[in-house]
CSV table of C-alpha atoms in Angstrom, one decimal:
chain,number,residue,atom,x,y,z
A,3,UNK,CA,2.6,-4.8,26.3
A,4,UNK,CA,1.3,-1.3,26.1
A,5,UNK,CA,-2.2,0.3,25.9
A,6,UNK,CA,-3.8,-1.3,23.0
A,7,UNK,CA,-4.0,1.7,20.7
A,8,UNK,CA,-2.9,5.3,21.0
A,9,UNK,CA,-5.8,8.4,20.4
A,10,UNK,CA,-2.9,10.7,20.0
A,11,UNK,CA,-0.3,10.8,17.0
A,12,UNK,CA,2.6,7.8,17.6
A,13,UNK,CA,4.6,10.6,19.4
A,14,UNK,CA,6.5,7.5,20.4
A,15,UNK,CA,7.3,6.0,17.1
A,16,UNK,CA,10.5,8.2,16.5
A,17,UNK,CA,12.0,6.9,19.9
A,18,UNK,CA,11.6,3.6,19.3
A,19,UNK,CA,12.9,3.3,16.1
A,20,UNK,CA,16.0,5.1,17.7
A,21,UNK,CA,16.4,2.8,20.4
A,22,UNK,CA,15.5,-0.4,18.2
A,23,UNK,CA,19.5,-0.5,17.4
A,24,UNK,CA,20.5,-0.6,20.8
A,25,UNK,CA,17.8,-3.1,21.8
A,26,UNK,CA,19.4,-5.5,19.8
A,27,UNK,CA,22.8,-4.8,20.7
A,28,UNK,CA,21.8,-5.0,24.8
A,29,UNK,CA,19.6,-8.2,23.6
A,30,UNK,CA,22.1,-10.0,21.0
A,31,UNK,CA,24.9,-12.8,21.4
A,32,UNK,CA,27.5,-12.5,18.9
A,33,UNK,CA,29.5,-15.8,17.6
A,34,UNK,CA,31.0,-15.3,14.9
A,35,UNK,CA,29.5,-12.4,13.8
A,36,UNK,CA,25.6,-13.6,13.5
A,37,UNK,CA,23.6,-12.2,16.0
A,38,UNK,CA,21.0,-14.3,17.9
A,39,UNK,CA,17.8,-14.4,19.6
A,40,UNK,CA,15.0,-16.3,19.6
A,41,UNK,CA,15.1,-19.2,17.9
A,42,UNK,CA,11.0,-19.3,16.5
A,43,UNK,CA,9.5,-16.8,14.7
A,44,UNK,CA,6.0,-15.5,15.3
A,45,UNK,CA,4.0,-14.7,12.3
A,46,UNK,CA,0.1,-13.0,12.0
A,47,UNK,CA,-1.6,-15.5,9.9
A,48,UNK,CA,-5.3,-15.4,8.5
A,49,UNK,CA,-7.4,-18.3,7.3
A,50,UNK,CA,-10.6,-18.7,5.8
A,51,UNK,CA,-12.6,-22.1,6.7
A,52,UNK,CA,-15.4,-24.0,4.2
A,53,UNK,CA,-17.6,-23.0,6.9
A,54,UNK,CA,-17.5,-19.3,6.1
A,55,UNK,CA,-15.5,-18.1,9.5
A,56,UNK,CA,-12.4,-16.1,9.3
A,57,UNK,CA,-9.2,-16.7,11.7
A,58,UNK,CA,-6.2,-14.4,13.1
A,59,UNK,CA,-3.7,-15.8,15.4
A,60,UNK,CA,0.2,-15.2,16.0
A,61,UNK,CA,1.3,-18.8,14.6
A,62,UNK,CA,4.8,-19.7,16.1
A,63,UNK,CA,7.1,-21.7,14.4
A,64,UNK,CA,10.9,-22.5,13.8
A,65,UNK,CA,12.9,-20.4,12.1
A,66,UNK,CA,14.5,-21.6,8.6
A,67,UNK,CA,17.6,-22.4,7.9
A,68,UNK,CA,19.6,-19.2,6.1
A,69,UNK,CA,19.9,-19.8,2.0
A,70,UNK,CA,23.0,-18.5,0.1
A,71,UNK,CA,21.7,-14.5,-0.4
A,72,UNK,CA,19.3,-14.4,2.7
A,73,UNK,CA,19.1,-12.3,5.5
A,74,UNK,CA,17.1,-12.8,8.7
A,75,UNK,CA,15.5,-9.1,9.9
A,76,UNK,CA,14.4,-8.5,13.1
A,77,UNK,CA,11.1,-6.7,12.4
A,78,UNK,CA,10.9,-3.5,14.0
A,79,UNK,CA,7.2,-1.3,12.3
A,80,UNK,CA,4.8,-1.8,9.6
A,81,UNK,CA,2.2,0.0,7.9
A,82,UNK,CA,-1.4,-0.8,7.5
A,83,UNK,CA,-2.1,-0.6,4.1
A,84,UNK,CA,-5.7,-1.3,2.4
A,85,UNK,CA,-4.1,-4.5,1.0
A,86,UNK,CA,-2.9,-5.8,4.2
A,87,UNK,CA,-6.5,-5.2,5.3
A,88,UNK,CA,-8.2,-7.6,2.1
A,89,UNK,CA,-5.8,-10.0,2.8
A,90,UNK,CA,-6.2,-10.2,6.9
A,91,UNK,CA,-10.0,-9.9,6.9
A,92,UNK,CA,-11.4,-10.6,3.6
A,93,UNK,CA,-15.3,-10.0,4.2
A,94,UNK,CA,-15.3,-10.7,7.8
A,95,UNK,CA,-18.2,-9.1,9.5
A,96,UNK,CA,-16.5,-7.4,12.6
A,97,UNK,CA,-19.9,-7.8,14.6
A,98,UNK,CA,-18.9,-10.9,14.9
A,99,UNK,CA,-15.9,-11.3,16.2
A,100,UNK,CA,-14.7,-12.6,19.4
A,101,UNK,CA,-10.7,-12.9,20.7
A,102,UNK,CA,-10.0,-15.5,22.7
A,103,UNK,CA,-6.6,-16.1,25.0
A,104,UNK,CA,-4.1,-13.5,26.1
A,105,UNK,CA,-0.9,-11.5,24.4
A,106,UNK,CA,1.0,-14.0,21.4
A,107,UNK,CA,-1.9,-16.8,22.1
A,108,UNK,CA,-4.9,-14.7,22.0
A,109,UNK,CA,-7.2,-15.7,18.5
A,110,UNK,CA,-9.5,-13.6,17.0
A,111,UNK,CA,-12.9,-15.1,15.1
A,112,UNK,CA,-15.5,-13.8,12.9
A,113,UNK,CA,-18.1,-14.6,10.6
A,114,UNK,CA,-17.5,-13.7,6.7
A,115,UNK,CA,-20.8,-11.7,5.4
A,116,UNK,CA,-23.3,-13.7,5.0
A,117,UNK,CA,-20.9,-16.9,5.3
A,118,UNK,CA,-20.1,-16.1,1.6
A,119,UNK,CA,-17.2,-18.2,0.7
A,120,UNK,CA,-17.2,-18.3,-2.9
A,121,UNK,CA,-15.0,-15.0,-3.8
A,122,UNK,CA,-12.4,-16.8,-1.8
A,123,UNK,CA,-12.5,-20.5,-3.1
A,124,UNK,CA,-8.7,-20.1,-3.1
A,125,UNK,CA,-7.3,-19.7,0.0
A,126,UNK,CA,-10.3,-21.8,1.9
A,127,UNK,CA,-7.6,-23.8,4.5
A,128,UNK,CA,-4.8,-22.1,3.5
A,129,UNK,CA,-3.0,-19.7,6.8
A,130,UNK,CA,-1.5,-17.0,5.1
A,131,UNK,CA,1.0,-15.0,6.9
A,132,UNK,CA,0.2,-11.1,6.4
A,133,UNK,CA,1.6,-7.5,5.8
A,134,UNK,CA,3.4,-6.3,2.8
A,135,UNK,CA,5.9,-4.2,4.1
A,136,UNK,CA,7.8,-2.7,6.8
A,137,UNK,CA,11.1,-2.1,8.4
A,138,UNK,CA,13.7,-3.6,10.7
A,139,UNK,CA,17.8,-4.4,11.3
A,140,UNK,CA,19.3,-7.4,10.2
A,141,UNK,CA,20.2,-10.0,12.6
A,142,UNK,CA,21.8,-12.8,10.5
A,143,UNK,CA,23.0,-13.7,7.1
A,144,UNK,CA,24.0,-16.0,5.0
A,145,UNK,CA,27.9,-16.0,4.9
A,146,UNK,CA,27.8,-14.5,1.5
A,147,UNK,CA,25.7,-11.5,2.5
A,148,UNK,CA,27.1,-11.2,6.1
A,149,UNK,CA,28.2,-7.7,5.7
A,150,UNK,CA,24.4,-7.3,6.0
A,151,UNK,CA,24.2,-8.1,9.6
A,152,UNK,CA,23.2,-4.7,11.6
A,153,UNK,CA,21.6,-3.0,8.6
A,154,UNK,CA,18.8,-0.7,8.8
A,155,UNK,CA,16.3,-2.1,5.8
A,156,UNK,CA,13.6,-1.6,4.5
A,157,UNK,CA,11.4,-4.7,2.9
A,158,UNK,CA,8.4,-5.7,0.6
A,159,UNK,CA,7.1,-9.3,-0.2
A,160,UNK,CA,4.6,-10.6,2.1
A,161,UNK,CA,5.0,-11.9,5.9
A,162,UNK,CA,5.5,-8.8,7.4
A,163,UNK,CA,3.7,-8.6,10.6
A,164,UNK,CA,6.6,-11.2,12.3
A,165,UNK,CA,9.2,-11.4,14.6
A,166,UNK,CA,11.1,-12.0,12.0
A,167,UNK,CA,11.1,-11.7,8.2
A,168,UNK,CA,13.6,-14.0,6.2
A,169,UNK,CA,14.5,-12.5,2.2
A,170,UNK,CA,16.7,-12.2,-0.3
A,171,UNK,CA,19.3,-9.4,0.6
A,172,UNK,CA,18.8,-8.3,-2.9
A,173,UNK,CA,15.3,-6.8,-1.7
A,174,UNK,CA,16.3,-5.2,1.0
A,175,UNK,CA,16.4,-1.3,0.7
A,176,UNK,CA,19.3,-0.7,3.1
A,177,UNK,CA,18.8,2.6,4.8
A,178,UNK,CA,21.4,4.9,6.4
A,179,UNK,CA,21.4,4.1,10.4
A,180,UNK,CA,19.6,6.1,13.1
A,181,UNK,CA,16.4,6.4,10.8
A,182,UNK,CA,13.5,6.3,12.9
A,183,UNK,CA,11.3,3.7,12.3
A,184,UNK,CA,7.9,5.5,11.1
A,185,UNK,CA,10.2,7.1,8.5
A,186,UNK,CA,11.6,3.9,6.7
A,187,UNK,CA,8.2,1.4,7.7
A,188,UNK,CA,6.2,2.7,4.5
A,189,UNK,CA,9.3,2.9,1.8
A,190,UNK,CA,7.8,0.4,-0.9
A,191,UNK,CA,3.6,-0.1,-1.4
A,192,UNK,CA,3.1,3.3,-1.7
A,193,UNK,CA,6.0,5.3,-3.0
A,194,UNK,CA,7.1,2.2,-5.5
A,195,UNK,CA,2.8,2.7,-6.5
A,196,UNK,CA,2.9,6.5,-7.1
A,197,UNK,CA,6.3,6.6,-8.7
A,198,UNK,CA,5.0,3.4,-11.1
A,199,UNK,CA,2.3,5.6,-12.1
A,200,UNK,CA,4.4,8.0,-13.6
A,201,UNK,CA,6.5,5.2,-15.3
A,202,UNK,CA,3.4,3.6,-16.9
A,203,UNK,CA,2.4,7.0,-18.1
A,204,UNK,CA,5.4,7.8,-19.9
A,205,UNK,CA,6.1,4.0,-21.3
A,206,UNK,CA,2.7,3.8,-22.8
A,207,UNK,CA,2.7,7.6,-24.6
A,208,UNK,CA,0.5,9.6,-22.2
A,209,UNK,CA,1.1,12.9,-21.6
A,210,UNK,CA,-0.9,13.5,-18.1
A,211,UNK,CA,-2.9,11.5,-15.1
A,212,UNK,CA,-5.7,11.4,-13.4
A,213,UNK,CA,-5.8,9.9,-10.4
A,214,UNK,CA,-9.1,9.9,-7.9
A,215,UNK,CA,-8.9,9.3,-4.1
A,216,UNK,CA,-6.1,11.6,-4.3
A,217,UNK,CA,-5.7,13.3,-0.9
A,218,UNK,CA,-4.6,9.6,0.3
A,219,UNK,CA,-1.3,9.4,1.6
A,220,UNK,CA,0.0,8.3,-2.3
A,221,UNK,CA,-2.3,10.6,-3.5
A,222,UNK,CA,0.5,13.5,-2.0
A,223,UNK,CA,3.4,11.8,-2.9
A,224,UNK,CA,2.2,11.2,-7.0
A,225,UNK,CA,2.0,15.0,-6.5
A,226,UNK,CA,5.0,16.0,-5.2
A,227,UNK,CA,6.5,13.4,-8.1
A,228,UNK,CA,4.2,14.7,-10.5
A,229,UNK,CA,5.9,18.7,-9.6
A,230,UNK,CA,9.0,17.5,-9.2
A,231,UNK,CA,9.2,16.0,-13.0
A,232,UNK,CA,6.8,18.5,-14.9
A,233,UNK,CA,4.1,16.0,-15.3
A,234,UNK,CA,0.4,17.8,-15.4
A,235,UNK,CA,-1.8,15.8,-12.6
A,236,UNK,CA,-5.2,16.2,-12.5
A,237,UNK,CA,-6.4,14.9,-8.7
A,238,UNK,CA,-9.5,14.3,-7.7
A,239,UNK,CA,-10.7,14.5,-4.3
A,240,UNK,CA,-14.0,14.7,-1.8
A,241,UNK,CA,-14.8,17.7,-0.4
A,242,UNK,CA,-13.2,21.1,-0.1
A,243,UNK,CA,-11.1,20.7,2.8
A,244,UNK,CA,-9.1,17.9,0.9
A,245,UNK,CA,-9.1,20.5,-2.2
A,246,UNK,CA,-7.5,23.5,0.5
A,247,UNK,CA,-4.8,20.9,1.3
A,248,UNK,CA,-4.2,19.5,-1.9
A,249,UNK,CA,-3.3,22.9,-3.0
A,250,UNK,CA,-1.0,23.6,-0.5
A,251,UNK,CA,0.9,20.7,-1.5
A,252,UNK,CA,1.7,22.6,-4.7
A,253,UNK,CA,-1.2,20.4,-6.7
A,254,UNK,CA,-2.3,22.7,-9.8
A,255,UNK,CA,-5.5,21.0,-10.6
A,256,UNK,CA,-8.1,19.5,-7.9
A,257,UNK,CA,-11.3,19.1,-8.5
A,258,UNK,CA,-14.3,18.1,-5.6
A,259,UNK,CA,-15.9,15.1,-6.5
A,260,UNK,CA,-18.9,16.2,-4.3
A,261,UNK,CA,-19.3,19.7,-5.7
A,262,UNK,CA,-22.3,20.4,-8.2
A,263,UNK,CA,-20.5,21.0,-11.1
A,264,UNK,CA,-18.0,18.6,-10.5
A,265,UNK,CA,-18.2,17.4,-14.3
A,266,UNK,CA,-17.4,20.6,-15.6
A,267,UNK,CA,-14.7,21.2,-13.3
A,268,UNK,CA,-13.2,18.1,-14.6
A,269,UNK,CA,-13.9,18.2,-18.1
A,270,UNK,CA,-12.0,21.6,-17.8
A,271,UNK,CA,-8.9,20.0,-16.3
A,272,UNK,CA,-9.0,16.6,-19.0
A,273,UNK,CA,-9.1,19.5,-21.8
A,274,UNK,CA,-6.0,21.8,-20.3
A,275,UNK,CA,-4.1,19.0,-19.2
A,276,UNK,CA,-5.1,16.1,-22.4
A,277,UNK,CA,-4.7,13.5,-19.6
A,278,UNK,CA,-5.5,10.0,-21.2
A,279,UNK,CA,-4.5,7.8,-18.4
A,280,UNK,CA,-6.3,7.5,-14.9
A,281,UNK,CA,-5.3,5.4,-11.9
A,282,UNK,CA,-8.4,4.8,-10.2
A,283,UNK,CA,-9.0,3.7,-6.4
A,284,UNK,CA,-12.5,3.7,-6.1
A,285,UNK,CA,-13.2,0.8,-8.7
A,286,UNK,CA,-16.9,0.4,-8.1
A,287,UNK,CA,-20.0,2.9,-9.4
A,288,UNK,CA,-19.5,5.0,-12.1
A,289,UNK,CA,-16.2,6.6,-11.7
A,290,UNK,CA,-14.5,5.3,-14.7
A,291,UNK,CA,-16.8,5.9,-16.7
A,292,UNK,CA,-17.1,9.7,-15.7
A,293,UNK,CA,-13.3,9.8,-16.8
A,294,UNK,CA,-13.6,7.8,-20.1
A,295,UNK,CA,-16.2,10.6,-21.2
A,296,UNK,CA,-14.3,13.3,-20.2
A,297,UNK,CA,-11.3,11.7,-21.6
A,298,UNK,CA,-12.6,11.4,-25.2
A,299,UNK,CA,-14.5,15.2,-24.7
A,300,UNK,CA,-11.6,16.4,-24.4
A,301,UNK,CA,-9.9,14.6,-27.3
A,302,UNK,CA,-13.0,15.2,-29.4
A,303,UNK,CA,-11.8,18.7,-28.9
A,304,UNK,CA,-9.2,18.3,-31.1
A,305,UNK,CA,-10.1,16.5,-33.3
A,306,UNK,CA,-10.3,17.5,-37.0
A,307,UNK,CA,-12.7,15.2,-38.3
A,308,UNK,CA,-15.6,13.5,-37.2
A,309,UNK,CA,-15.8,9.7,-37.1
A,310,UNK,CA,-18.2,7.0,-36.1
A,311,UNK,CA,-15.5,5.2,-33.9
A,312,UNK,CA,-14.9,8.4,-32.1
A,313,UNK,CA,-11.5,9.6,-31.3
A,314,UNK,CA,-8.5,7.5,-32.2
A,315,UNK,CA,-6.5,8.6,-28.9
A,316,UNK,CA,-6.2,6.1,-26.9
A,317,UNK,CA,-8.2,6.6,-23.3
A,318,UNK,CA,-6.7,3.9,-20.2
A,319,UNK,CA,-8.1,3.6,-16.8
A,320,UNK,CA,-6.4,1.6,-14.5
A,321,UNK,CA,-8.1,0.6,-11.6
A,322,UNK,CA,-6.3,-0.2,-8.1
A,323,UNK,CA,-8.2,0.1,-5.2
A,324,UNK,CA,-11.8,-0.7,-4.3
A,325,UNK,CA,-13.1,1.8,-2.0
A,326,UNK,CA,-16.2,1.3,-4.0
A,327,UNK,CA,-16.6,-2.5,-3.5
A,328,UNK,CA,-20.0,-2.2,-6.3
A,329,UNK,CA,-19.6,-3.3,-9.9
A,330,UNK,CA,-18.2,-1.2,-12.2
A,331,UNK,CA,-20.2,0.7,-14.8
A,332,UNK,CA,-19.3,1.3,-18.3
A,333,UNK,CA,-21.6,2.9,-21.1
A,334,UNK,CA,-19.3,2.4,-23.8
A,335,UNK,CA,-20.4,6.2,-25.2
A,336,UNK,CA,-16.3,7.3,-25.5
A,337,UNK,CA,-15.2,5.7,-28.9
A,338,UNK,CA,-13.3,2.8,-29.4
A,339,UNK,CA,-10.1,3.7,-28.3
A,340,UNK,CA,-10.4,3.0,-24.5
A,341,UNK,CA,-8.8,-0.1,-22.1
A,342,UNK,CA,-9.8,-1.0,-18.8
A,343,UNK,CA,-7.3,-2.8,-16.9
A,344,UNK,CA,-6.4,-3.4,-13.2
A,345,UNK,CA,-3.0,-2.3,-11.8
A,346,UNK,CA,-0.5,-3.7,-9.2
A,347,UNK,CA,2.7,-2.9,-8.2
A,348,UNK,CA,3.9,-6.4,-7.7
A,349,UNK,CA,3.2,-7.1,-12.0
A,350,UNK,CA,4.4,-3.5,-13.2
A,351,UNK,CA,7.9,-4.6,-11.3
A,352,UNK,CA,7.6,-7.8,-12.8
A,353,UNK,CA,7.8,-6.0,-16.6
A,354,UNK,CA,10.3,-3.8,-15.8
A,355,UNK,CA,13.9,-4.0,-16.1
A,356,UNK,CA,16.1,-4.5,-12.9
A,357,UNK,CA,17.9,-1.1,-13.8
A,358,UNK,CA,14.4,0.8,-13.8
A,359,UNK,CA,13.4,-1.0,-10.6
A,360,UNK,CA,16.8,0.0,-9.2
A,361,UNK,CA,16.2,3.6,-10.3
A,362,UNK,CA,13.0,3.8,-8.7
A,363,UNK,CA,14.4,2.4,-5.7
A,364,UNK,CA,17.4,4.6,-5.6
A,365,UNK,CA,14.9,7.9,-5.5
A,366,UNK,CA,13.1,6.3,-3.1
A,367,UNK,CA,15.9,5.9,-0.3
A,368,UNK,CA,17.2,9.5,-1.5
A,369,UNK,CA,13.6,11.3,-0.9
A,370,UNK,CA,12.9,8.6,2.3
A,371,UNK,CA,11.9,12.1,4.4
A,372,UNK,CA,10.6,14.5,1.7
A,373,UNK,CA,8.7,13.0,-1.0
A,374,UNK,CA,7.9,9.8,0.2
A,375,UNK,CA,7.2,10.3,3.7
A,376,UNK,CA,4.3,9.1,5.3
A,377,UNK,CA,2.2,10.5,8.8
A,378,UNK,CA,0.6,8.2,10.7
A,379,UNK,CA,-1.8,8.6,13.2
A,380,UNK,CA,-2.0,6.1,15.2
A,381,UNK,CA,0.4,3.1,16.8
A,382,UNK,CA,-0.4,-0.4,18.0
A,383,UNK,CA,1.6,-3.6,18.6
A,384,UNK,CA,1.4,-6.5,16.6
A,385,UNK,CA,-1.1,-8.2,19.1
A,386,UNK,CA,-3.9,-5.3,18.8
A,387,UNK,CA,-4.7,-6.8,15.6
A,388,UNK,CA,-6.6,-9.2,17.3
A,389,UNK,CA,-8.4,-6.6,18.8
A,390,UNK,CA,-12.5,-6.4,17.1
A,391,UNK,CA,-12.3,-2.7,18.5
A,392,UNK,CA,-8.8,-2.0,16.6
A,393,UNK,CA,-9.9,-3.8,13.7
A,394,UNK,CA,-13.0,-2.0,13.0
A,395,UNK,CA,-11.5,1.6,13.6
A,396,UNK,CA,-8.7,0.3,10.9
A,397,UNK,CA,-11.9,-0.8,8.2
A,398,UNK,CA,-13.1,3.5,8.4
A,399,UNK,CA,-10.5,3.9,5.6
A,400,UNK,CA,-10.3,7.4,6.8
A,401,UNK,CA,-8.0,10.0,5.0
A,402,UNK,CA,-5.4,10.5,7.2
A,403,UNK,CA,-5.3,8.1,10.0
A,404,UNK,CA,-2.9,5.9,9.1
A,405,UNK,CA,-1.6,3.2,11.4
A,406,UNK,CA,1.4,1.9,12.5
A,407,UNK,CA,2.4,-1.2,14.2
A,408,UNK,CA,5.4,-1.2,16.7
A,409,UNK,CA,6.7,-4.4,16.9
A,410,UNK,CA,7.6,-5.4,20.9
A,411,UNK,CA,9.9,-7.5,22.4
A,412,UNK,CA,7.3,-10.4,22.3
């Protein structure tokens, strides 16, 4: 195994997607057209004891047998997303933690804060296998889906830091070959995000976002979606570097969340732009209730009456990320036309129609290396998760440095 995390950008993350084809040619037996190789599968699993401790290992078991519509993929890179993160540590207090063993049997134990169980009553016992998405080839199918085998895909769905990954074929995005692998790991959590953004805007009646956290990797791409289809974007950000790059991207309005007159910069924006619908990553503190006043300011602007109720536009925040893990704090001083409301990608897909999540998928594997591509940072292999040092430089949630795991020949 290599060194257990690269300082330096993953210069080698474009080589080894390009040679992950021709790994599994040199590697693979072919009979009958399925391609084999091991016969377990090692998955990353998490699990929270009554105790209060938190658990990571690489849990080995036998594959499953193929269904009619499945595919078996050879896992090749995955991103690190902030979901993966709540779902592999929870609370755990990195201070801590302690790895035990080597390579695919090393473990990796911590303490949950304060040994608080409660929040996670529901998965106390349970091991549940992480990572959302990634990338990888296709290594066997079902006899109906065989013309699957060798594919470049990329997946979404849960169990993604594995050897393998066994799906549906149906929810595979199959990718032309050759792609390297940073380019097609990150093809579904954040660009299917931004890109639902814009879809919930224009099915509900809004005519503009706001969206906060917004120099984050979806951040850019909701702007180059946002120019692309003539939607007015107002992005808020901390600090003027972020605002200097945000405009380079092409973003018209971006406003510093830690300058002095950052609620008149914003105001300003809400009342040129009439955004009434804000995606929100920071959750906690008062954030959404910044938005909800300048929201109905803005409408009160046009307004050509007065009322009690306040304006009769209707104001929606949706909230989906907790960079702010505080409670949230409303006044209630913006009318009575406002929702709250949490977002996810998984339930938007699940009220859409297959054609629009086909649509949305199609742009997607059309703007793979313009719109929705993704830099990372940083590359590690599957076993540096288990890592305390790796760990805790992945909990910084630092804009920008963004890793990648390499899956190895383990």
């Amino acid at each position: 195994m290599g060194p257990a995390m690269s300082s330096s950008p993953c210069a080698s993350a474009a080589a080894w997607g390009q040679q992950a084809s021709s790994r599994l040619s040199d590697y693979a037996t072919s009979t009958g057209g399925v391609m084999s190789f091991k016969d377990t599968n090692l998955v990353l699993r998490s699990e929270i004891s009554a105790d209060g401790m938190l658990d990571l290992w690489l849990d080995e078991r036998p594959l499953p047998v193929l269904k009619s519509g499945e595919v078996r993929v050879r896992m090749e890179a995955a991103p690190v997303n902030p979901s993966d993160m709540g779902l592999m540590l929870a609370s755990a207090d990195l201070s801590t933690a302690n790895r035990t063993g080597a390579g695919v049997g090393s473990r990796m134990r911590a303490e949950l804060l304060d040994r608080k169980v409660r929040p996670f009553a529901g998965r106390i016992g349970i091991p549940l296998p992480v990572g959302n998405e990634g990338t990888g080839t296709v290594v066997d199918a079902a006899p109906d889906v065989a013309d699957m085998i060798g594919r470049q895909v990329s997946l979404f769905g849960g169990g993604m830091y594995a050897r393998y990954r066994t799906i549906a074929a149906k929810e595979c995005l199959i990718l032309p070959a050759h792609i390297a692998a940073e380019k097609r790991a990150s093809l579904f959590v954040n660009p299917m995000t931004a890109l639902a953004m814009v879809e919930t805007m224009r099915m509900e009646g809004h005519g503009a976002i706001i969206h906060t956290a917004a120099a984050s990797s979806l951040g850019q791409m909701l702007i180059k979606i946002c120019k692309a289809d003539g939607v007015d974007l107002v992005n808020i950000v901390r600090g003027e570097q972020q605002v200097a790059m945000l405009k380079n991207l092409g973003a018209q309005y971006v406003v510093d969340g830690n300058a002095p007159d950052f609620h008149a910069q914003l105001r300003t924006a809400v009342a040129e732009t009439r955004a009434t619908i804000a995606f929100d990553a920071i959750g906690g503190g008062r954030m959404t209730n910044i938005l909800l006043q300048a929201m109905e300011a803005s409408e009160l602007r046009f307004s050509s009456s007065y009322s009690l109720y306040g304006s009769d536009v209707v104001k929606q925040i949706y909230i989906y990320g907790s960079l702010d893990l505080g409670e949230t704090g409303l006044d209630r001083s913006y009318g009575y036309a406002w929702s709250v409301s949490a977002f996810l990608v998984t339930n938007f897909l699940k009220r859409v129609s297959d054609d629009v999540r086909l649509r949305l998928l199609s742009r997607i594997a059309s703007e793979y290396d313009s719109t929705f591509a993704t830099q990372f940072a940083r590359c590690i292999r599957l076993t540096d998760l288990l890592e305390p040092n790796v760990l805790a430089g992945l909990t910084q949630k630092r804009t920008g440095d963004k890793y990648l795991i390499l899956f190895d020949d383990f």
